[in-house]
PDB file of C-alpha atoms in Angstrom:
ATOM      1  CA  UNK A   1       0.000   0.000   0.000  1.00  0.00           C
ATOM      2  CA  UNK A   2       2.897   2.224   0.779  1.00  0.00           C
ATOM      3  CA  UNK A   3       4.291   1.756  -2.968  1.00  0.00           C
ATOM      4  CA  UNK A   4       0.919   2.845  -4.516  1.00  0.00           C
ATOM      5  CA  UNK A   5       0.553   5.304  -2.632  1.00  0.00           C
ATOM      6  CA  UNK A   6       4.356   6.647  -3.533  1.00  0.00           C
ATOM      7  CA  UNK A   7       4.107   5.668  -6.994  1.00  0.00           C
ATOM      8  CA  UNK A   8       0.522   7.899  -6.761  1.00  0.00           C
ATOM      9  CA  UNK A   9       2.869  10.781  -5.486  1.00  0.00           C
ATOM     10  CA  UNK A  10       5.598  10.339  -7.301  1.00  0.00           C
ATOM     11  CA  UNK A  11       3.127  10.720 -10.724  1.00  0.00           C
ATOM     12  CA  UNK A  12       1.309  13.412  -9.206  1.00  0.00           C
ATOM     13  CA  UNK A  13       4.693  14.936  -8.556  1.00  0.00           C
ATOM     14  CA  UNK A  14       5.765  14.520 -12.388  1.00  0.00           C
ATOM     15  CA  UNK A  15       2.453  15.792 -13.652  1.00  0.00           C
ATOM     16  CA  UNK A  16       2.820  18.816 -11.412  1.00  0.00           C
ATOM     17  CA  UNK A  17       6.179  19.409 -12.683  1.00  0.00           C
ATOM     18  CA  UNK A  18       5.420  19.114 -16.380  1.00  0.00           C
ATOM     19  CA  UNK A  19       1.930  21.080 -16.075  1.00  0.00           C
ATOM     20  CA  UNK A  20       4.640  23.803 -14.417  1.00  0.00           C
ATOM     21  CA  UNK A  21       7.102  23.158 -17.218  1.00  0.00           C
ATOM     22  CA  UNK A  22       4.422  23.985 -19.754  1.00  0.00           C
ATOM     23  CA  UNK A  23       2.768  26.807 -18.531  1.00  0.00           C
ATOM     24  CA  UNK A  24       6.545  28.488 -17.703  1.00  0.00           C
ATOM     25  CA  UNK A  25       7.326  27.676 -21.363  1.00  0.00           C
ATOM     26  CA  UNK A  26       4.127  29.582 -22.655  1.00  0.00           C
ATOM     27  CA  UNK A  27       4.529  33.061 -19.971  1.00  0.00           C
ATOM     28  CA  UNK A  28       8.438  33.179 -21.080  1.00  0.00           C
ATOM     29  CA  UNK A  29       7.100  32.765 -24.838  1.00  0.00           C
ATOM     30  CA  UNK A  30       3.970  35.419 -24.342  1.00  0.00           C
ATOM     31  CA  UNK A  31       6.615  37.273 -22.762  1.00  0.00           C
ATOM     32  CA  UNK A  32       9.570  37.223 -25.461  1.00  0.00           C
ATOM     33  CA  UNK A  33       7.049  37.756 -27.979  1.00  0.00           C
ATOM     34  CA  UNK A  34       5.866  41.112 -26.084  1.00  0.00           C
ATOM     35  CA  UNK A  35       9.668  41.958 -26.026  1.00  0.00           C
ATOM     36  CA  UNK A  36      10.069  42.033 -29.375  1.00  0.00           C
ATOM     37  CA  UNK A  37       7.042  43.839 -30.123  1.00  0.00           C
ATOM     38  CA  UNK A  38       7.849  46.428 -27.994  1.00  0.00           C
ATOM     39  CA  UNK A  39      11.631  46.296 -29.541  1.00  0.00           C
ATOM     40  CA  UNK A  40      10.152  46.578 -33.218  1.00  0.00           C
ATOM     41  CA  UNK A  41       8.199  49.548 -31.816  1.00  0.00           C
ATOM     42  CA  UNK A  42      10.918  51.405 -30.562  1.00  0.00           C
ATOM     43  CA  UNK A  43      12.576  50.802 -33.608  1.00  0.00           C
ATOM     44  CA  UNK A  44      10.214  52.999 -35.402  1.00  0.00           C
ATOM     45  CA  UNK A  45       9.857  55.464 -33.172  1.00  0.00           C
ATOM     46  CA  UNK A  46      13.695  56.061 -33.417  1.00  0.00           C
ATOM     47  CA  UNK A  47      13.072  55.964 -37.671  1.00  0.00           C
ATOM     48  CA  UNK A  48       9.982  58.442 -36.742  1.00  0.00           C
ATOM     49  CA  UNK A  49      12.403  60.946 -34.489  1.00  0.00           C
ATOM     50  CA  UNK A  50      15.102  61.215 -36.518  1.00  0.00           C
ATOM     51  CA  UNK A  51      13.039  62.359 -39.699  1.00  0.00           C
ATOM     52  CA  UNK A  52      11.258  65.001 -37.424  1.00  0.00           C
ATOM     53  CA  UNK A  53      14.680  65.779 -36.188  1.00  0.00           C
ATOM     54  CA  UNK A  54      15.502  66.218 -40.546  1.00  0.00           C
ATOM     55  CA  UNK A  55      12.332  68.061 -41.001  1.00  0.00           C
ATOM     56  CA  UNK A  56      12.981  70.295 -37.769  1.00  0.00           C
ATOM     57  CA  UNK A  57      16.300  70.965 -39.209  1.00  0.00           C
ATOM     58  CA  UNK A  58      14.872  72.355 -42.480  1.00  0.00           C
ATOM     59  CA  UNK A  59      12.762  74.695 -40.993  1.00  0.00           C
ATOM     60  CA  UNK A  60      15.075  76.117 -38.949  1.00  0.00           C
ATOM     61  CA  UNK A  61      17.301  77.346 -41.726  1.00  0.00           C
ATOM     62  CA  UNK A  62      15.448  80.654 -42.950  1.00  0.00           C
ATOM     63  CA  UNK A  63      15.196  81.611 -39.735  1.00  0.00           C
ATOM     64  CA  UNK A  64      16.864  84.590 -37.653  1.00  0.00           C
ATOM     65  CA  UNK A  65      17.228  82.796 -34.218  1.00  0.00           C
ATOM     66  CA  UNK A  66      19.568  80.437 -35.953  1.00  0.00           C
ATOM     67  CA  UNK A  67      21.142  82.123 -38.934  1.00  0.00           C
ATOM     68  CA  UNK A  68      24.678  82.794 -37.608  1.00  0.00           C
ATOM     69  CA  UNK A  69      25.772  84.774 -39.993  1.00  0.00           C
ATOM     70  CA  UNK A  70      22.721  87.504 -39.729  1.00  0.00           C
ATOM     71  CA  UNK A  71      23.039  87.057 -35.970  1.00  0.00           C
ATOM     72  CA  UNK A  72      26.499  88.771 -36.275  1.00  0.00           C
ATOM     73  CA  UNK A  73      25.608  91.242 -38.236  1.00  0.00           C
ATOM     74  CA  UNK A  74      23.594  92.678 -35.796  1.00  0.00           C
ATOM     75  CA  UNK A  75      25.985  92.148 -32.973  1.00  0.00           C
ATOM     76  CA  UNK A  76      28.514  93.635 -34.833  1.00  0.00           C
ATOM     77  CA  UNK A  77      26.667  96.898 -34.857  1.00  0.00           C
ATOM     78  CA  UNK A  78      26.448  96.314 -30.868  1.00  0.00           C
ATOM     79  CA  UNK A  79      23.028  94.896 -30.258  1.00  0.00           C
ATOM     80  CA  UNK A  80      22.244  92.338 -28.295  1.00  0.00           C
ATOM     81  CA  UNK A  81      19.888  89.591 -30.203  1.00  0.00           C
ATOM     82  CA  UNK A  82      18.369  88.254 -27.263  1.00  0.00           C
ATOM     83  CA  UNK A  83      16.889  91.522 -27.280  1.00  0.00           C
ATOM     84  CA  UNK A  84      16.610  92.455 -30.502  1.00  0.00           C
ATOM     85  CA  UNK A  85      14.930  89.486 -32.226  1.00  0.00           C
ATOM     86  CA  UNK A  86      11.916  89.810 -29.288  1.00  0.00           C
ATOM     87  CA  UNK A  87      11.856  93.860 -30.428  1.00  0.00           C
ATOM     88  CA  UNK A  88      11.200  93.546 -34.026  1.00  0.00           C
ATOM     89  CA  UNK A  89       8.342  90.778 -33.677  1.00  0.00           C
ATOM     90  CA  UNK A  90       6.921  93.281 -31.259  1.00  0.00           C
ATOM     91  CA  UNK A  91       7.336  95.944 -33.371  1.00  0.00           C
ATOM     92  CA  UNK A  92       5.513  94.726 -36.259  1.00  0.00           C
ATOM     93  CA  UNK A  93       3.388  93.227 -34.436  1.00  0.00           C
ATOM     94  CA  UNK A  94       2.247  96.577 -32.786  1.00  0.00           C
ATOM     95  CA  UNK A  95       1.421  97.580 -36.570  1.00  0.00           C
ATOM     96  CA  UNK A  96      -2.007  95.861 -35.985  1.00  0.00           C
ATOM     97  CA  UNK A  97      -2.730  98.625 -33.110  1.00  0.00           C
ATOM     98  CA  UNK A  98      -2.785 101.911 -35.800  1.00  0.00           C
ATOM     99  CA  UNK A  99      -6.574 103.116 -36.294  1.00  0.00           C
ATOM    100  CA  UNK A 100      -8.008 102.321 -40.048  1.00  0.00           C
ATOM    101  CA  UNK A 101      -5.920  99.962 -43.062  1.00  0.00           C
ATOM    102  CA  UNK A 102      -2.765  98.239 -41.718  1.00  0.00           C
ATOM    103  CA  UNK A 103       0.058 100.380 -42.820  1.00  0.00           C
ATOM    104  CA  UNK A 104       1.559  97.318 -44.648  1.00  0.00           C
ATOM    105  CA  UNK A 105      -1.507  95.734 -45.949  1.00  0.00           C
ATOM    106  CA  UNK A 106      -1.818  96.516 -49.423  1.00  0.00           C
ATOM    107  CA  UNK A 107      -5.555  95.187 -49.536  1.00  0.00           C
ATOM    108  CA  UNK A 108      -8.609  96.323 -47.683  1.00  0.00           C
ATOM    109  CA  UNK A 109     -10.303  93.890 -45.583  1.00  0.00           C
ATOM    110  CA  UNK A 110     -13.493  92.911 -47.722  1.00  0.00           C
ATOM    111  CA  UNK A 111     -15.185  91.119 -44.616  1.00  0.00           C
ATOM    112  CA  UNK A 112     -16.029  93.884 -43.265  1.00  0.00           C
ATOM    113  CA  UNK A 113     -12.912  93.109 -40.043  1.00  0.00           C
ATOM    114  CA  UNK A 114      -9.624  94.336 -39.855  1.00  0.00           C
ATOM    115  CA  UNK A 115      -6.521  93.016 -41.150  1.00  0.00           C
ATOM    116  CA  UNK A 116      -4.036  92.055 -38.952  1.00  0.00           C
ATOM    117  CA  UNK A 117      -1.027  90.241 -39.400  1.00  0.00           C
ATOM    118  CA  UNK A 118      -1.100  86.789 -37.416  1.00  0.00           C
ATOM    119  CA  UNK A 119       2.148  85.117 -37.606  1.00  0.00           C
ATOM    120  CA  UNK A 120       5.900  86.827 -38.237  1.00  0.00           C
ATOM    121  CA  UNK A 121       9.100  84.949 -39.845  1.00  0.00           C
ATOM    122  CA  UNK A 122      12.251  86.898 -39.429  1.00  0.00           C
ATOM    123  CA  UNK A 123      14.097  85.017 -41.995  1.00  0.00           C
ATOM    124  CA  UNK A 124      17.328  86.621 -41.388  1.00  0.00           C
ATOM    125  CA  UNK A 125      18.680  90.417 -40.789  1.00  0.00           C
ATOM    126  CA  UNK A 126      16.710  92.044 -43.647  1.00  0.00           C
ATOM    127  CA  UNK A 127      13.414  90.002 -44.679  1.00  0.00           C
ATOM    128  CA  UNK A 128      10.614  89.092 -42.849  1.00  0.00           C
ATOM    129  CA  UNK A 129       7.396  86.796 -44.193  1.00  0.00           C
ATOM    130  CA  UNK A 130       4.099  87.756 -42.732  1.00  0.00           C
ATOM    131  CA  UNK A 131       0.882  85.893 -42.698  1.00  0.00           C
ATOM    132  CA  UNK A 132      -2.581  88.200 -42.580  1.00  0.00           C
ATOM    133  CA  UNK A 133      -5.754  87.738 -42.447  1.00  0.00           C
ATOM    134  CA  UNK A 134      -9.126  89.326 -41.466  1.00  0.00           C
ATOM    135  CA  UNK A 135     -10.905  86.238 -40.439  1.00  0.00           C
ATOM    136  CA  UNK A 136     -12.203  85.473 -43.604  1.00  0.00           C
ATOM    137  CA  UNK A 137      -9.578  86.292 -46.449  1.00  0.00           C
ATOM    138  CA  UNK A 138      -6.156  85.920 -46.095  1.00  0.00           C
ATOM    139  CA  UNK A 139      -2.723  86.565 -47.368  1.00  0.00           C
ATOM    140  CA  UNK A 140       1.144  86.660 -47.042  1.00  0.00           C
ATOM    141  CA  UNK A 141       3.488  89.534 -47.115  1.00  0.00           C
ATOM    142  CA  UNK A 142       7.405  90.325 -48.063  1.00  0.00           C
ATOM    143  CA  UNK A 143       9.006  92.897 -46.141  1.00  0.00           C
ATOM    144  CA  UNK A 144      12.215  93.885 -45.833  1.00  0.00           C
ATOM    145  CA  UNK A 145      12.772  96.106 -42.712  1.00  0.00           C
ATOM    146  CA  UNK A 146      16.339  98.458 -41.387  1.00  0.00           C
ATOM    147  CA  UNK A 147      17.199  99.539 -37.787  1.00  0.00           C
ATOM    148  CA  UNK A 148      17.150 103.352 -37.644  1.00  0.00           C
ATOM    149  CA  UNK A 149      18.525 105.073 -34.537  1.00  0.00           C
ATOM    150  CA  UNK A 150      18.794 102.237 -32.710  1.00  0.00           C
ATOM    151  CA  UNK A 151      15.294 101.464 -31.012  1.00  0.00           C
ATOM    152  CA  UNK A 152      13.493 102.356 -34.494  1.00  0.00           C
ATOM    153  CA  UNK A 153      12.247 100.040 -37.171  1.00  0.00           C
ATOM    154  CA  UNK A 154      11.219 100.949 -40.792  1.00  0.00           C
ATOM    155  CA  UNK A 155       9.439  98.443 -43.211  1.00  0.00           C
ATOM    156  CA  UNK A 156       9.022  98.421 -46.426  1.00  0.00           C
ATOM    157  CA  UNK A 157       6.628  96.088 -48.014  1.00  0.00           C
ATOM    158  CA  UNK A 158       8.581  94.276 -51.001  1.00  0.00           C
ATOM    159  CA  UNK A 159       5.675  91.659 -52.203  1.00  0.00           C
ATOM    160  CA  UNK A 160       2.334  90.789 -51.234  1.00  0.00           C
ATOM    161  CA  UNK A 161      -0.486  88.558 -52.096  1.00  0.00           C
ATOM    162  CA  UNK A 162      -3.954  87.208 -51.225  1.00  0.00           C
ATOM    163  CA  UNK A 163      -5.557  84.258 -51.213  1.00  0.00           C
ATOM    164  CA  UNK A 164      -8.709  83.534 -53.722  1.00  0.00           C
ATOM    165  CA  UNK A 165     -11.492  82.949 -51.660  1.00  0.00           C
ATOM    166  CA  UNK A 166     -12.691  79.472 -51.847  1.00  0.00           C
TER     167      UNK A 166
END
């Protein structure tokens, strides 16, 4: 009786360790599958960073905050950019304040609302693109400014143009 009831626990024992064995095999397998999942994923998401970082790069280069060579121009003539970049946007900017037309806007708003310039691009130490709009009809703008005196600013529109309506 002793022997069956060993040879009972002894298979009991071996189906214990087997169903074990199994179900150990399957969570490692689940989990190594997972794994590489998640590596494949991260894989692309590396691929999908470094063309943003590309893309980023691009439109950074007609731009004032990182054109080196316009940057010294004006701190050759003793201003400080950090300053300086902040003052123009302001200034043009502060364009949108005068009573009646926009001083720069070549067209008159036909909706009734006044133009106003909504977005500035200082492309380097003599252009700047604008984008303006009077909620309804909208446009872009070429201007070309100079530093006068220091602390003033004077624009000259080169090229504009508006938008069809659609």
């Amino acid at each position: 009786m002793k022997s069956k009831v060993f040879l009972y626990l002894f298979v009991f024992a071996l189906l214990l360790v087997l169903f074990q064995y199994v179900n150990s095999k399957n969570v490692f397998e689940s989990y190594e599958s997972k794994l590489n999942k998640s590596d494949e994923r991260a894989l692309t998401l590396k691929d999908s960073i470094m063309s943003l970082e590309d893309e980023l790069l691009d439109l950074m280069y007609f731009n004032l905050e990182n054109n080196d060579d316009a940057l010294s121009y004006f701190e050759r003539d003793g201003y400080d950019t950090s300053e300086l970049i902040p003052f123009i946007k302001d200034e043009i900017y502060r364009l949108n304040e005068t009573k009646g037309e926009h001083p720069l806007v070549p067209y008159a708003s036909m909706s009734g609302k006044k133009i106003l310039l909504n977005k500035v691009r200082l492309l380097n130490h003599k252009w700047i693109l604008a984008d303006f709009s009077d909620g309804k009809f909208w446009g872009e703008l070429f201007i070309t400014y100079e530093i006068v005196d220091k602390k003033e600013l004077k624009f000259k529109l080169v090229e504009s143009f508006m938008y069809p309506p659609q």
